[in-house]
Short mmCIF file of C-alpha atoms in Angstrom, two decimals:
data_model
loop_
_atom_site.label_atom_id
_atom_site.label_comp_id
_atom_site.label_asym_id
_atom_site.label_seq_id
_atom_site.Cartn_x
_atom_site.Cartn_y
_atom_site.Cartn_z
CA MET A 1 -11.64 -6.89 -1.94
CA ASN A 2 -12.25 -10.18 -0.21
CA VAL A 3 -15.90 -10.64 0.74
CA ARG A 4 -14.89 -12.40 3.96
CA ARG A 5 -14.06 -9.01 5.46
CA GLN A 6 -17.29 -7.91 7.10
CA LEU A 7 -18.18 -4.32 7.69
CA ILE A 8 -19.26 -3.34 11.18
CA PRO A 9 -22.95 -2.27 10.89
CA ALA A 10 -23.66 1.23 12.05
CA VAL A 11 -26.32 0.04 14.57
CA ALA A 12 -24.02 -2.52 16.07
CA THR A 13 -21.16 -0.03 16.31
CA THR A 14 -23.35 2.50 18.08
CA ALA A 15 -24.59 -0.07 20.53
CA VAL A 16 -21.15 -1.36 21.41
CA THR A 17 -19.81 2.15 21.86
CA ALA A 18 -22.71 3.05 24.09
CA LEU A 19 -21.94 0.10 26.35
CA GLY A 20 -18.43 1.40 26.81
CA LEU A 21 -16.68 -1.91 26.12
CA ALA A 22 -13.11 -0.61 26.67
CA THR A 23 -11.78 -4.15 26.46
CA LEU A 24 -12.12 -3.89 22.66
CA THR A 25 -8.63 -2.39 22.44
CA ALA A 26 -7.75 -0.02 19.58
CA CYS A 27 -4.91 -1.23 17.44
CA SER A 28 -2.80 1.82 18.07
CA GLY A 29 -4.54 3.94 20.69
CA ALA A 30 -6.66 5.86 18.21
CA SER A 31 -8.99 6.88 21.04
CA ALA A 32 -6.20 9.25 22.10
CA ALA A 33 -6.15 10.90 18.67
CA GLY A 34 -7.91 14.13 19.70
CA ASN A 35 -7.29 17.06 22.00
CA THR A 36 -3.51 16.94 22.00
CA GLY A 37 -2.97 20.60 21.35
CA ARG A 38 -1.80 19.95 17.83
CA PHE A 39 -3.48 19.14 14.54
CA ASP A 40 -4.70 15.65 15.27
CA VAL A 41 -4.69 13.26 12.33
CA VAL A 42 -5.86 9.63 12.20
CA ALA A 43 -4.26 7.70 9.34
CA SER A 44 -5.59 4.35 8.30
CA PHE A 45 -2.20 2.62 7.73
CA TYR A 46 1.51 3.21 7.39
CA PRO A 47 1.96 4.84 3.89
CA LEU A 48 -0.61 7.49 4.82
CA ALA A 49 0.71 7.96 8.36
CA PHE A 50 4.20 8.49 6.85
CA LEU A 51 2.81 11.23 4.56
CA ALA A 52 1.02 12.90 7.46
CA GLU A 53 4.15 12.90 9.60
CA GLN A 54 6.42 14.12 6.82
CA ILE A 55 4.05 16.93 5.79
CA GLY A 56 2.79 17.89 9.22
CA GLY A 57 6.11 17.84 11.11
CA ASP A 58 5.84 19.18 14.60
CA HIS A 59 2.42 20.65 14.02
CA VAL A 60 0.58 17.33 13.83
CA HIS A 61 -0.10 14.39 16.08
CA VAL A 62 -0.55 11.28 13.96
CA THR A 63 -2.27 8.07 15.08
CA THR A 64 -2.40 4.98 12.96
CA LEU A 65 -5.29 2.53 12.94
CA THR A 66 -3.18 -0.39 11.60
CA THR A 67 -0.45 -1.68 13.93
CA PRO A 68 2.97 -2.70 12.55
CA GLY A 69 2.80 -6.32 11.40
CA GLN A 70 -0.93 -6.27 10.86
CA GLU A 71 -2.11 -6.96 7.27
CA PRO A 72 -4.02 -3.72 6.53
CA HIS A 73 -6.52 -5.43 4.19
CA ASP A 74 -7.73 -7.43 7.25
CA LEU A 75 -8.32 -4.52 9.63
CA GLU A 76 -11.61 -4.60 11.44
CA ILE A 77 -11.94 -1.28 13.19
CA SER A 78 -12.94 -1.27 16.81
CA PRO A 79 -15.38 1.05 18.67
CA GLN A 80 -12.47 2.69 20.50
CA GLN A 81 -10.83 3.49 17.14
CA ILE A 82 -14.06 4.90 15.81
CA ALA A 83 -14.15 7.21 18.88
CA GLY A 84 -10.60 8.26 18.00
CA ILE A 85 -11.61 9.19 14.49
CA GLN A 86 -14.53 11.28 15.85
CA ASP A 87 -12.21 13.21 18.16
CA SER A 88 -9.64 13.95 15.52
CA ASP A 89 -9.15 17.04 13.37
CA ALA A 90 -8.63 15.03 10.20
CA VAL A 91 -8.74 11.45 8.96
CA LEU A 92 -6.53 10.27 6.13
CA TYR A 93 -7.53 7.00 4.52
CA LEU A 94 -7.63 5.15 1.21
CA LYS A 95 -11.15 4.27 0.16
CA ASN A 96 -11.87 0.64 -0.70
CA LEU A 97 -8.67 -0.66 0.84
CA GLN A 98 -10.08 -1.19 4.32
CA PRO A 99 -13.92 -1.45 4.21
CA SER A 100 -14.44 -1.07 8.00
CA VAL A 101 -12.50 2.19 7.92
CA ASP A 102 -14.63 3.49 5.05
CA ASP A 103 -17.72 2.70 7.01
CA ALA A 104 -16.40 4.46 10.14
CA VAL A 105 -15.29 7.52 8.24
CA ALA A 106 -18.66 7.80 6.44
CA GLN A 107 -20.43 7.89 9.85
CA SER A 108 -17.92 10.21 11.46
CA PRO A 109 -18.59 13.91 12.03
CA VAL A 110 -14.88 14.76 11.60
CA LYS A 111 -14.66 17.85 9.41
CA THR A 112 -11.60 17.01 7.31
CA LYS A 113 -11.80 13.68 5.53
CA ILE A 114 -8.99 12.98 3.07
CA ASP A 115 -9.43 10.09 0.71
CA ALA A 116 -5.99 9.39 -0.85
CA ALA A 117 -7.64 7.57 -3.71
CA SER A 118 -9.26 10.81 -4.81
CA LEU A 119 -5.94 12.57 -5.05
CA THR A 120 -4.50 10.48 -7.96
CA THR A 121 -5.82 7.99 -10.51
CA LEU A 122 -6.63 4.33 -9.83
CA GLU A 123 -6.68 1.67 -12.46
CA GLU A 124 -8.24 -1.74 -12.84
CA HIS A 125 -5.52 -4.38 -12.23
CA GLY A 126 -5.64 -8.15 -11.93
CA ASN A 127 -2.78 -10.50 -11.25
CA GLU A 128 -1.01 -9.69 -14.46
CA VAL A 129 -0.03 -6.10 -15.13
CA GLY A 130 2.34 -4.66 -17.73
CA GLY A 131 3.57 -5.84 -21.09
CA HIS A 132 2.21 -9.38 -20.87
CA ALA A 133 -1.25 -8.36 -19.88
CA ALA A 134 -2.22 -7.06 -23.32
CA ALA A 135 -1.13 -10.36 -24.94
CA HIS A 136 -2.87 -12.63 -22.53
CA ASP A 137 -6.53 -11.66 -22.93
CA ALA A 138 -7.51 -15.34 -22.96
CA HIS A 139 -6.83 -15.47 -19.21
CA LYS A 140 -8.80 -12.31 -18.41
CA GLY A 141 -11.35 -14.16 -16.31
CA GLU A 142 -8.84 -15.37 -13.80
CA GLU A 143 -6.96 -12.09 -13.85
CA ALA A 144 -10.05 -9.96 -13.16
CA GLY A 145 -9.28 -7.81 -10.14
CA GLY A 146 -10.67 -4.39 -9.45
CA LYS A 147 -9.48 -0.83 -8.73
CA ASP A 148 -5.93 -1.28 -7.50
CA PRO A 149 -5.36 0.64 -4.24
CA HIS A 150 -1.54 0.20 -4.07
CA ILE A 151 -0.81 3.73 -5.35
CA TRP A 152 1.93 4.44 -2.77
CA LEU A 153 4.31 1.95 -4.50
CA ASP A 154 4.52 4.26 -7.51
CA PRO A 155 6.54 7.32 -6.39
CA VAL A 156 4.80 9.52 -8.99
CA ARG A 157 1.31 8.69 -7.71
CA TYR A 158 2.46 8.88 -4.13
CA ALA A 159 3.79 12.39 -4.79
CA GLN A 160 0.40 13.35 -6.23
CA VAL A 161 -1.21 12.11 -3.02
CA ALA A 162 1.36 14.03 -0.97
CA GLU A 163 0.48 17.30 -2.73
CA GLY A 164 -3.22 16.72 -2.09
CA VAL A 165 -2.61 15.97 1.58
CA GLY A 166 -0.47 19.08 1.95
CA ASN A 167 -3.23 21.21 0.46
CA ALA A 168 -5.85 19.62 2.72
CA PHE A 169 -3.70 20.24 5.84
CA ALA A 170 -3.09 23.84 4.83
CA LYS A 171 -6.80 24.46 4.33
CA ALA A 172 -7.81 22.75 7.58
CA ASP A 173 -5.02 24.31 9.72
CA PRO A 174 -4.24 27.65 7.91
CA LYS A 175 -2.08 28.91 10.80
CA HIS A 176 0.62 26.47 9.72
CA ALA A 177 -0.09 26.39 6.02
CA ALA A 178 3.33 27.75 4.96
CA ASP A 179 5.13 24.93 6.83
CA TYR A 180 2.77 22.28 5.38
CA GLN A 181 3.52 23.60 1.87
CA LYS A 182 7.25 23.74 2.49
CA ASN A 183 7.31 20.18 3.91
CA THR A 184 5.23 18.90 1.04
CA ALA A 185 7.61 20.35 -1.49
CA THR A 186 10.55 18.72 0.27
CA LEU A 187 8.76 15.33 0.27
CA VAL A 188 7.77 15.62 -3.38
CA GLY A 189 11.37 16.42 -4.24
CA LYS A 190 12.52 13.23 -2.53
CA LEU A 191 9.89 11.21 -4.34
CA ASP A 192 10.93 12.70 -7.63
CA ALA A 193 14.49 11.59 -6.92
CA LEU A 194 13.29 8.09 -6.00
CA ASN A 195 11.31 7.93 -9.29
CA PHE A 196 14.46 8.95 -11.23
CA GLY A 197 16.50 6.24 -9.46
CA PHE A 198 13.93 3.52 -10.29
CA LYS A 199 13.73 4.72 -13.91
CA GLN A 200 17.48 4.78 -14.47
CA SER A 201 18.16 1.52 -12.70
CA LEU A 202 15.42 -0.53 -14.35
CA ALA A 203 15.78 0.89 -17.87
CA HIS A 204 18.16 -1.84 -19.07
CA THR A 205 17.61 -5.25 -17.53
CA LYS A 206 17.90 -8.76 -18.97
CA SER A 207 14.29 -9.55 -18.05
CA LYS A 208 11.30 -7.31 -17.65
CA VAL A 209 9.08 -9.88 -15.83
CA PHE A 210 8.87 -10.49 -12.11
CA ILE A 211 6.67 -12.83 -10.09
CA THR A 212 5.07 -11.80 -6.80
CA THR A 213 2.73 -13.51 -4.34
CA HIS A 214 0.55 -10.40 -4.05
CA ALA A 215 -0.57 -8.18 -6.95
CA ALA A 216 0.62 -5.02 -5.17
CA PHE A 217 3.22 -3.80 -7.67
CA GLY A 218 1.10 -3.15 -10.79
CA TYR A 219 1.61 0.60 -10.76
CA LEU A 220 5.29 0.21 -10.20
CA ALA A 221 5.52 -2.29 -13.05
CA GLU A 222 3.64 0.07 -15.42
CA ARG A 223 5.73 3.06 -14.40
CA TYR A 224 9.03 1.40 -15.22
CA GLY A 225 8.13 -0.77 -18.23
CA LEU A 226 8.01 -4.05 -16.36
CA THR A 227 5.47 -6.86 -16.08
CA GLU A 228 4.15 -8.07 -12.74
CA GLU A 229 2.95 -11.70 -12.69
CA ALA A 230 1.16 -12.21 -9.40
CA ILE A 231 0.44 -15.64 -7.91
CA ASN A 232 -2.56 -14.16 -6.13
CA GLY A 233 -4.72 -11.19 -7.03
CA LEU A 234 -5.23 -7.90 -5.17
CA ASP A 235 -6.14 -9.93 -2.03
CA PRO A 236 -2.80 -11.23 -0.59
CA GLU A 237 -4.46 -14.24 1.01
CA SER A 238 -6.40 -15.56 -2.01
CA GLU A 239 -5.33 -18.97 -3.36
CA PRO A 240 -4.06 -19.44 -6.87
CA SER A 241 -5.57 -22.09 -9.12
CA ALA A 242 -3.56 -25.03 -10.41
CA ALA A 243 -3.84 -23.61 -13.92
CA ARG A 244 -2.37 -20.24 -12.76
CA VAL A 245 0.54 -22.00 -11.08
CA LYS A 246 1.31 -24.01 -14.21
CA GLU A 247 1.03 -20.88 -16.34
CA LEU A 248 3.53 -19.08 -14.12
CA GLU A 249 6.04 -21.92 -14.28
CA THR A 250 5.78 -21.91 -18.10
CA MET A 251 6.12 -18.19 -18.23
CA ALA A 252 9.12 -18.17 -15.89
CA ARG A 253 11.04 -20.46 -18.21
CA ALA A 254 10.12 -18.47 -21.33
CA ASP A 255 10.97 -15.05 -19.88
CA GLY A 256 14.11 -15.87 -17.91
CA VAL A 257 12.49 -15.21 -14.56
CA THR A 258 14.86 -16.08 -11.72
CA THR A 259 12.96 -15.10 -8.56
CA VAL A 260 9.61 -15.43 -6.86
CA PHE A 261 9.02 -12.47 -4.56
CA TYR A 262 7.08 -12.72 -1.36
CA GLU A 263 6.26 -10.11 1.29
CA THR A 264 6.88 -9.80 5.04
CA LEU A 265 3.28 -9.64 6.35
CA VAL A 266 1.97 -12.77 4.59
CA SER A 267 3.14 -16.38 4.65
CA ASP A 268 5.94 -17.24 2.15
CA LYS A 269 4.69 -20.86 1.81
CA THR A 270 3.13 -20.45 -1.66
CA ALA A 271 6.15 -18.56 -3.03
CA LYS A 272 8.58 -21.17 -1.82
CA THR A 273 6.47 -24.04 -3.17
CA ILE A 274 6.22 -22.51 -6.65
CA ALA A 275 9.90 -21.44 -6.61
CA GLY A 276 10.93 -24.97 -5.58
CA ASP A 277 8.89 -26.67 -8.30
CA ALA A 278 10.21 -24.26 -10.99
CA GLY A 279 13.84 -24.16 -9.74
CA LEU A 280 13.67 -20.48 -8.87
CA LYS A 281 15.01 -18.39 -6.01
CA THR A 282 12.84 -16.44 -3.53
CA ASP A 283 13.36 -12.95 -2.21
CA VAL A 284 11.36 -10.15 -0.46
CA LEU A 285 9.61 -7.37 -2.36
CA ASP A 286 7.98 -5.29 0.36
CA PRO A 287 4.53 -3.76 -0.41
CA LEU A 288 5.16 -1.23 2.30
CA GLU A 289 1.90 -1.73 4.14
CA GLY A 290 3.73 -1.52 7.43
CA ILE A 291 7.24 -1.31 8.96
CA THR A 292 8.27 -4.21 11.20
CA LYS A 293 11.53 -5.80 12.34
CA LYS A 294 11.46 -7.92 9.24
CA SER A 295 11.37 -4.88 6.99
CA ARG A 296 14.48 -4.08 4.93
CA GLY A 297 14.50 -0.53 6.02
CA THR A 298 13.16 1.81 8.63
CA ASP A 299 10.90 4.06 6.57
CA TYR A 300 9.25 4.42 3.14
CA PHE A 301 12.38 5.53 1.33
CA SER A 302 14.80 2.98 2.75
CA VAL A 303 12.34 0.08 2.02
CA GLN A 304 11.78 1.34 -1.51
CA GLU A 305 15.52 1.48 -2.05
CA ALA A 306 15.74 -2.17 -0.86
CA ASN A 307 12.87 -3.05 -3.26
CA LEU A 308 14.84 -1.46 -6.10
CA LYS A 309 17.97 -3.46 -5.31
CA ALA A 310 15.94 -6.67 -5.10
CA LEU A 311 14.40 -6.02 -8.58
CA GLN A 312 17.78 -5.19 -10.06
CA LYS A 313 19.18 -8.42 -8.75
CA ALA A 314 16.22 -10.49 -9.98
CA LEU A 315 15.90 -8.92 -13.40
CA GLY A 316 19.66 -8.65 -14.08
CA THR A 317 21.51 -5.83 -15.72
CA LYS A 318 22.68 -5.72 -19.31
#
Protein backbone atom coordinates (compact mmCIF):
# COMPACT_ATOMS: atom_id res chain seq x y z
CA MET A 1 0.00 0.00 0.00
CA ASN A 2 0.97 3.63 -0.25
CA VAL A 3 4.02 4.43 1.90
CA ARG A 4 2.60 7.83 2.77
CA ARG A 5 0.26 6.14 5.23
CA GLN A 6 2.17 6.18 8.49
CA LEU A 7 1.63 3.66 11.25
CA ILE A 8 1.09 5.03 14.74
CA PRO A 9 4.07 3.83 16.79
CA ALA A 10 3.22 1.81 19.86
CA VAL A 11 5.04 4.17 22.23
CA ALA A 12 3.32 7.25 20.84
CA THR A 13 -0.08 5.56 20.99
CA THR A 14 0.43 4.56 24.61
CA ALA A 15 1.54 8.04 25.57
CA VAL A 16 -1.38 9.76 23.88
CA THR A 17 -3.87 7.35 25.42
CA ALA A 18 -2.40 7.94 28.87
CA LEU A 19 -2.90 11.66 28.49
CA GLY A 20 -6.59 11.04 27.84
CA LEU A 21 -6.84 13.26 24.80
CA ALA A 22 -10.55 12.76 24.19
CA THR A 23 -10.48 15.48 21.56
CA LEU A 24 -9.02 12.92 19.17
CA THR A 25 -12.48 11.75 18.20
CA ALA A 26 -13.04 8.19 17.01
CA CYS A 27 -14.43 7.87 13.50
CA SER A 28 -17.50 5.98 14.62
CA GLY A 29 -17.53 5.88 18.39
CA ALA A 30 -15.41 2.75 18.66
CA SER A 31 -14.67 3.59 22.30
CA ALA A 32 -18.26 2.51 23.03
CA ALA A 33 -17.65 -0.90 21.47
CA GLY A 34 -17.48 -2.86 24.72
CA ASN A 35 -19.77 -3.71 27.62
CA THR A 36 -23.07 -3.44 25.74
CA GLY A 37 -24.48 -6.72 27.02
CA ARG A 38 -24.11 -8.29 23.59
CA PHE A 39 -21.21 -9.81 21.69
CA ASP A 40 -19.25 -6.65 20.92
CA VAL A 41 -17.50 -6.61 17.54
CA VAL A 42 -15.27 -3.91 16.10
CA ALA A 43 -15.11 -4.11 12.29
CA SER A 44 -12.48 -2.19 10.39
CA PHE A 45 -14.68 -1.05 7.48
CA TYR A 46 -18.05 -1.54 5.78
CA PRO A 47 -17.78 -4.97 4.04
CA LEU A 48 -16.68 -6.57 7.30
CA ALA A 49 -19.23 -4.70 9.40
CA PHE A 50 -21.93 -5.91 7.00
CA LEU A 51 -20.81 -9.51 7.48
CA ALA A 52 -20.76 -9.11 11.25
CA GLU A 53 -24.27 -7.65 11.31
CA GLN A 54 -25.72 -10.25 8.94
CA ILE A 55 -24.16 -13.18 10.79
CA GLY A 56 -24.54 -11.86 14.32
CA GLY A 57 -28.07 -10.52 14.09
CA ASP A 58 -29.50 -9.38 17.40
CA HIS A 59 -26.74 -11.05 19.37
CA VAL A 60 -23.99 -8.66 18.30
CA HIS A 61 -23.20 -4.99 18.66
CA VAL A 62 -21.07 -3.88 15.72
CA THR A 63 -18.92 -0.75 15.62
CA THR A 64 -17.08 0.35 12.49
CA LEU A 65 -13.72 2.12 12.52
CA THR A 66 -14.18 3.70 9.07
CA THR A 67 -17.00 6.22 8.72
CA PRO A 68 -19.23 6.33 5.62
CA GLY A 69 -17.54 8.45 2.97
CA GLN A 70 -14.04 7.92 4.34
CA GLU A 71 -11.57 6.18 2.04
CA PRO A 72 -10.65 3.10 4.12
CA HIS A 73 -7.11 2.88 2.72
CA ASP A 74 -6.44 6.27 4.35
CA LEU A 75 -7.68 5.45 7.86
CA GLU A 76 -5.37 6.53 10.65
CA ILE A 77 -6.75 4.97 13.80
CA SER A 78 -7.13 7.19 16.87
CA PRO A 79 -6.33 6.43 20.52
CA GLN A 80 -10.04 6.39 21.28
CA GLN A 81 -10.62 3.76 18.62
CA ILE A 82 -7.73 1.70 19.97
CA ALA A 83 -9.43 1.75 23.37
CA GLY A 84 -12.63 0.57 21.68
CA ILE A 85 -10.84 -2.42 20.19
CA GLN A 86 -9.40 -3.31 23.59
CA ASP A 87 -12.86 -3.23 25.18
CA SER A 88 -14.49 -5.38 22.50
CA ASP A 89 -15.14 -9.13 22.42
CA ALA A 90 -13.86 -9.49 18.86
CA VAL A 91 -12.19 -7.47 16.14
CA LEU A 92 -12.80 -8.19 12.46
CA TYR A 93 -10.29 -6.69 10.04
CA LEU A 94 -8.47 -7.32 6.77
CA LYS A 95 -4.74 -7.42 7.23
CA ASN A 96 -2.62 -5.16 4.99
CA LEU A 97 -5.56 -3.00 3.89
CA GLN A 98 -5.34 -0.51 6.77
CA PRO A 99 -1.87 -0.55 8.36
CA SER A 100 -2.82 1.48 11.41
CA VAL A 101 -5.58 -1.04 12.20
CA ASP A 102 -3.11 -3.91 11.82
CA ASP A 103 -0.80 -2.21 14.31
CA ALA A 104 -3.60 -1.61 16.82
CA VAL A 105 -4.89 -5.18 16.57
CA ALA A 106 -1.40 -6.60 17.05
CA GLN A 107 -1.04 -4.63 20.30
CA SER A 108 -4.56 -5.32 21.56
CA PRO A 109 -5.34 -7.96 24.22
CA VAL A 110 -8.75 -8.69 22.62
CA LYS A 111 -9.16 -12.47 22.60
CA THR A 112 -10.88 -12.98 19.24
CA LYS A 113 -8.98 -11.48 16.32
CA ILE A 114 -10.46 -12.36 12.93
CA ASP A 115 -8.33 -11.56 9.89
CA ALA A 116 -10.58 -11.83 6.82
CA ALA A 117 -7.53 -12.24 4.60
CA SER A 118 -6.77 -15.55 6.32
CA LEU A 119 -10.23 -16.95 5.51
CA THR A 120 -9.79 -17.04 1.73
CA THR A 121 -6.98 -16.74 -0.83
CA LEU A 122 -5.32 -13.48 -1.89
CA GLU A 123 -3.51 -13.02 -5.18
CA GLU A 124 -0.91 -10.64 -6.57
CA HIS A 125 -2.66 -8.06 -8.73
CA GLY A 126 -1.43 -4.97 -10.52
CA ASN A 127 -3.44 -2.55 -12.62
CA GLU A 128 -4.15 -5.13 -15.31
CA VAL A 129 -6.00 -8.30 -14.30
CA GLY A 130 -7.62 -10.94 -16.46
CA GLY A 131 -7.21 -12.07 -20.05
CA HIS A 132 -4.94 -9.21 -21.16
CA ALA A 133 -2.53 -9.57 -18.27
CA ALA A 134 -0.91 -12.74 -19.58
CA ALA A 135 -0.27 -11.13 -22.96
CA HIS A 136 1.16 -7.89 -21.63
CA ASP A 137 4.22 -9.08 -19.73
CA ALA A 138 6.28 -6.26 -21.25
CA HIS A 139 4.45 -3.81 -18.99
CA LYS A 140 4.91 -5.83 -15.82
CA GLY A 141 7.05 -3.20 -14.12
CA GLU A 142 4.30 -0.64 -14.16
CA GLU A 143 1.62 -3.15 -13.32
CA ALA A 144 3.41 -4.50 -10.28
CA GLY A 145 1.02 -4.27 -7.36
CA GLY A 146 0.88 -6.59 -4.37
CA LYS A 147 -1.53 -8.84 -2.55
CA ASP A 148 -4.93 -7.55 -3.60
CA PRO A 149 -7.17 -7.03 -0.54
CA HIS A 150 -10.44 -6.46 -2.44
CA ILE A 151 -11.80 -9.96 -1.81
CA TRP A 152 -15.32 -8.79 -0.91
CA LEU A 153 -16.07 -7.82 -4.53
CA ASP A 154 -15.91 -11.49 -5.51
CA PRO A 155 -19.08 -13.11 -4.09
CA VAL A 156 -17.35 -16.50 -3.89
CA ARG A 157 -14.41 -15.26 -1.80
CA TYR A 158 -16.75 -13.11 0.27
CA ALA A 159 -18.82 -16.21 1.03
CA GLN A 160 -15.67 -18.00 2.17
CA VAL A 161 -14.93 -15.11 4.52
CA ALA A 162 -18.52 -15.20 5.78
CA GLU A 163 -18.19 -18.89 6.66
CA GLY A 164 -14.96 -18.20 8.55
CA VAL A 165 -16.52 -15.31 10.45
CA GLY A 166 -19.53 -17.44 11.35
CA ASN A 167 -17.27 -20.16 12.75
CA ALA A 168 -15.25 -17.61 14.72
CA PHE A 169 -18.39 -16.06 16.24
CA ALA A 170 -19.74 -19.50 17.15
CA LYS A 171 -16.48 -20.43 18.88
CA ALA A 172 -16.18 -17.13 20.76
CA ASP A 173 -19.86 -16.94 21.75
CA PRO A 174 -21.03 -20.60 21.90
CA LYS A 175 -24.32 -19.72 23.59
CA HIS A 176 -25.55 -18.34 20.24
CA ALA A 177 -23.59 -20.67 17.95
CA ALA A 178 -26.69 -22.19 16.35
CA ASP A 179 -28.01 -18.77 15.33
CA TYR A 180 -24.63 -17.70 13.95
CA GLN A 181 -24.45 -20.87 11.86
CA LYS A 182 -28.02 -20.41 10.60
CA ASN A 183 -27.42 -16.76 9.69
CA THR A 184 -24.16 -17.64 7.96
CA ALA A 185 -25.89 -20.26 5.83
CA THR A 186 -28.54 -17.73 4.82
CA LEU A 187 -25.94 -15.14 3.88
CA VAL A 188 -23.86 -17.66 1.91
CA GLY A 189 -27.00 -18.67 0.04
CA LYS A 190 -27.60 -15.06 -0.99
CA LEU A 191 -23.98 -14.72 -2.11
CA ASP A 192 -24.26 -17.91 -4.14
CA ALA A 193 -27.30 -16.44 -5.88
CA LEU A 194 -25.42 -13.20 -6.55
CA ASN A 195 -22.53 -15.16 -8.02
CA PHE A 196 -24.94 -17.04 -10.30
CA GLY A 197 -26.46 -13.74 -11.44
CA PHE A 198 -23.06 -12.26 -12.32
CA LYS A 199 -21.99 -15.44 -14.10
CA GLN A 200 -25.13 -15.66 -16.23
CA SER A 201 -25.32 -11.95 -17.03
CA LEU A 202 -21.67 -11.54 -18.02
CA ALA A 203 -21.20 -14.80 -19.92
CA HIS A 204 -22.05 -13.31 -23.32
CA THR A 205 -20.97 -9.70 -23.80
CA LYS A 206 -19.60 -7.83 -26.80
CA SER A 207 -16.49 -6.79 -24.90
CA LYS A 208 -14.68 -8.44 -22.01
CA VAL A 209 -12.57 -5.41 -21.08
CA PHE A 210 -13.44 -2.61 -18.68
CA ILE A 211 -11.44 0.40 -17.46
CA THR A 212 -11.52 1.56 -13.84
CA THR A 213 -9.73 4.30 -11.95
CA HIS A 214 -8.89 1.96 -9.04
CA ALA A 215 -7.65 -1.63 -9.36
CA ALA A 216 -10.31 -2.95 -7.01
CA PHE A 217 -12.12 -5.33 -9.34
CA GLY A 218 -9.42 -7.86 -10.20
CA TYR A 219 -11.05 -10.76 -8.38
CA LEU A 220 -14.41 -9.96 -9.94
CA ALA A 221 -12.82 -9.78 -13.40
CA GLU A 222 -11.09 -13.14 -12.94
CA ARG A 223 -14.24 -14.77 -11.60
CA TYR A 224 -16.34 -13.86 -14.63
CA GLY A 225 -13.83 -14.05 -17.45
CA LEU A 226 -13.29 -10.31 -17.81
CA THR A 227 -10.22 -8.07 -17.95
CA GLU A 228 -9.85 -5.10 -15.63
CA GLU A 229 -7.64 -2.30 -16.93
CA ALA A 230 -7.05 0.11 -14.07
CA ILE A 231 -5.80 3.66 -14.52
CA ASN A 232 -4.24 3.51 -11.05
CA GLY A 233 -2.98 0.53 -9.09
CA LEU A 234 -4.23 -0.90 -5.81
CA ASP A 235 -3.85 2.55 -4.24
CA PRO A 236 -6.85 4.58 -5.48
CA GLU A 237 -5.00 7.89 -5.19
CA SER A 238 -1.86 6.99 -7.12
CA GLU A 239 -1.22 8.87 -10.35
CA PRO A 240 -0.97 7.09 -13.72
CA SER A 241 2.00 7.70 -15.99
CA ALA A 242 1.59 9.30 -19.41
CA ALA A 243 2.59 5.97 -20.97
CA ARG A 244 -0.16 4.16 -19.06
CA VAL A 245 -2.77 6.70 -20.18
CA LYS A 246 -1.70 6.35 -23.81
CA GLU A 247 -1.76 2.56 -23.52
CA LEU A 248 -5.30 2.65 -22.14
CA GLU A 249 -6.52 4.86 -24.97
CA THR A 250 -5.02 2.51 -27.57
CA MET A 251 -6.46 -0.53 -25.82
CA ALA A 252 -9.91 1.05 -25.57
CA ARG A 253 -10.09 1.48 -29.34
CA ALA A 254 -8.82 -2.05 -30.00
CA ASP A 255 -11.17 -3.78 -27.56
CA GLY A 256 -14.33 -1.77 -28.08
CA VAL A 257 -14.31 -0.24 -24.61
CA THR A 258 -17.12 2.29 -24.17
CA THR A 259 -16.81 3.40 -20.56
CA VAL A 260 -14.31 4.53 -17.95
CA PHE A 261 -15.54 3.64 -14.48
CA TYR A 262 -14.86 5.74 -11.41
CA GLU A 263 -15.87 5.31 -7.78
CA THR A 264 -17.80 7.39 -5.28
CA LEU A 265 -15.13 7.92 -2.61
CA VAL A 266 -12.36 9.22 -4.90
CA SER A 267 -12.29 12.15 -7.35
CA ASP A 268 -13.59 11.39 -10.84
CA LYS A 269 -11.26 13.96 -12.45
CA THR A 270 -8.79 11.44 -13.93
CA ALA A 271 -11.58 9.22 -15.28
CA LYS A 272 -13.31 12.13 -16.99
CA THR A 273 -10.06 13.43 -18.46
CA ILE A 274 -9.16 10.07 -20.00
CA ALA A 275 -12.72 9.44 -21.14
CA GLY A 276 -12.86 12.87 -22.77
CA ASP A 277 -9.58 12.39 -24.61
CA ALA A 278 -10.60 8.94 -25.85
CA GLY A 279 -14.23 9.78 -26.64
CA LEU A 280 -15.60 7.42 -23.97
CA LYS A 281 -18.43 7.61 -21.45
CA THR A 282 -18.02 7.56 -17.66
CA ASP A 283 -20.02 5.65 -15.11
CA VAL A 284 -19.78 4.45 -11.48
CA LEU A 285 -18.45 1.05 -10.46
CA ASP A 286 -18.60 1.00 -6.69
CA PRO A 287 -15.79 -0.80 -4.80
CA LEU A 288 -18.15 -1.05 -1.82
CA GLU A 289 -15.72 0.32 0.70
CA GLY A 290 -18.54 2.28 2.33
CA ILE A 291 -22.19 3.21 1.84
CA THR A 292 -22.96 6.91 1.36
CA LYS A 293 -25.74 9.02 -0.14
CA LYS A 294 -23.91 8.73 -3.46
CA SER A 295 -24.02 4.93 -3.40
CA ARG A 296 -26.32 3.22 -5.89
CA GLY A 297 -27.86 1.08 -3.20
CA THR A 298 -28.33 0.81 0.53
CA ASP A 299 -26.32 -2.32 1.28
CA TYR A 300 -23.81 -4.78 -0.17
CA PHE A 301 -26.31 -6.65 -2.31
CA SER A 302 -28.10 -3.67 -3.84
CA VAL A 303 -24.79 -1.98 -4.70
CA GLN A 304 -23.45 -5.18 -6.27
CA GLU A 305 -26.61 -5.45 -8.35
CA ALA A 306 -26.06 -1.86 -9.52
CA ASN A 307 -22.45 -2.77 -10.37
CA LEU A 308 -23.67 -5.70 -12.45
CA LYS A 309 -26.08 -3.48 -14.40
CA ALA A 310 -23.31 -0.95 -15.02
CA LEU A 311 -20.99 -3.68 -16.34
CA GLN A 312 -23.71 -5.11 -18.57
CA LYS A 313 -24.37 -1.70 -20.04
CA ALA A 314 -20.70 -0.93 -20.62
CA LEU A 315 -19.75 -4.33 -22.02
CA GLY A 316 -22.86 -4.80 -24.15
CA THR A 317 -24.85 -7.97 -24.66
CA LYS A 318 -24.69 -10.21 -27.69
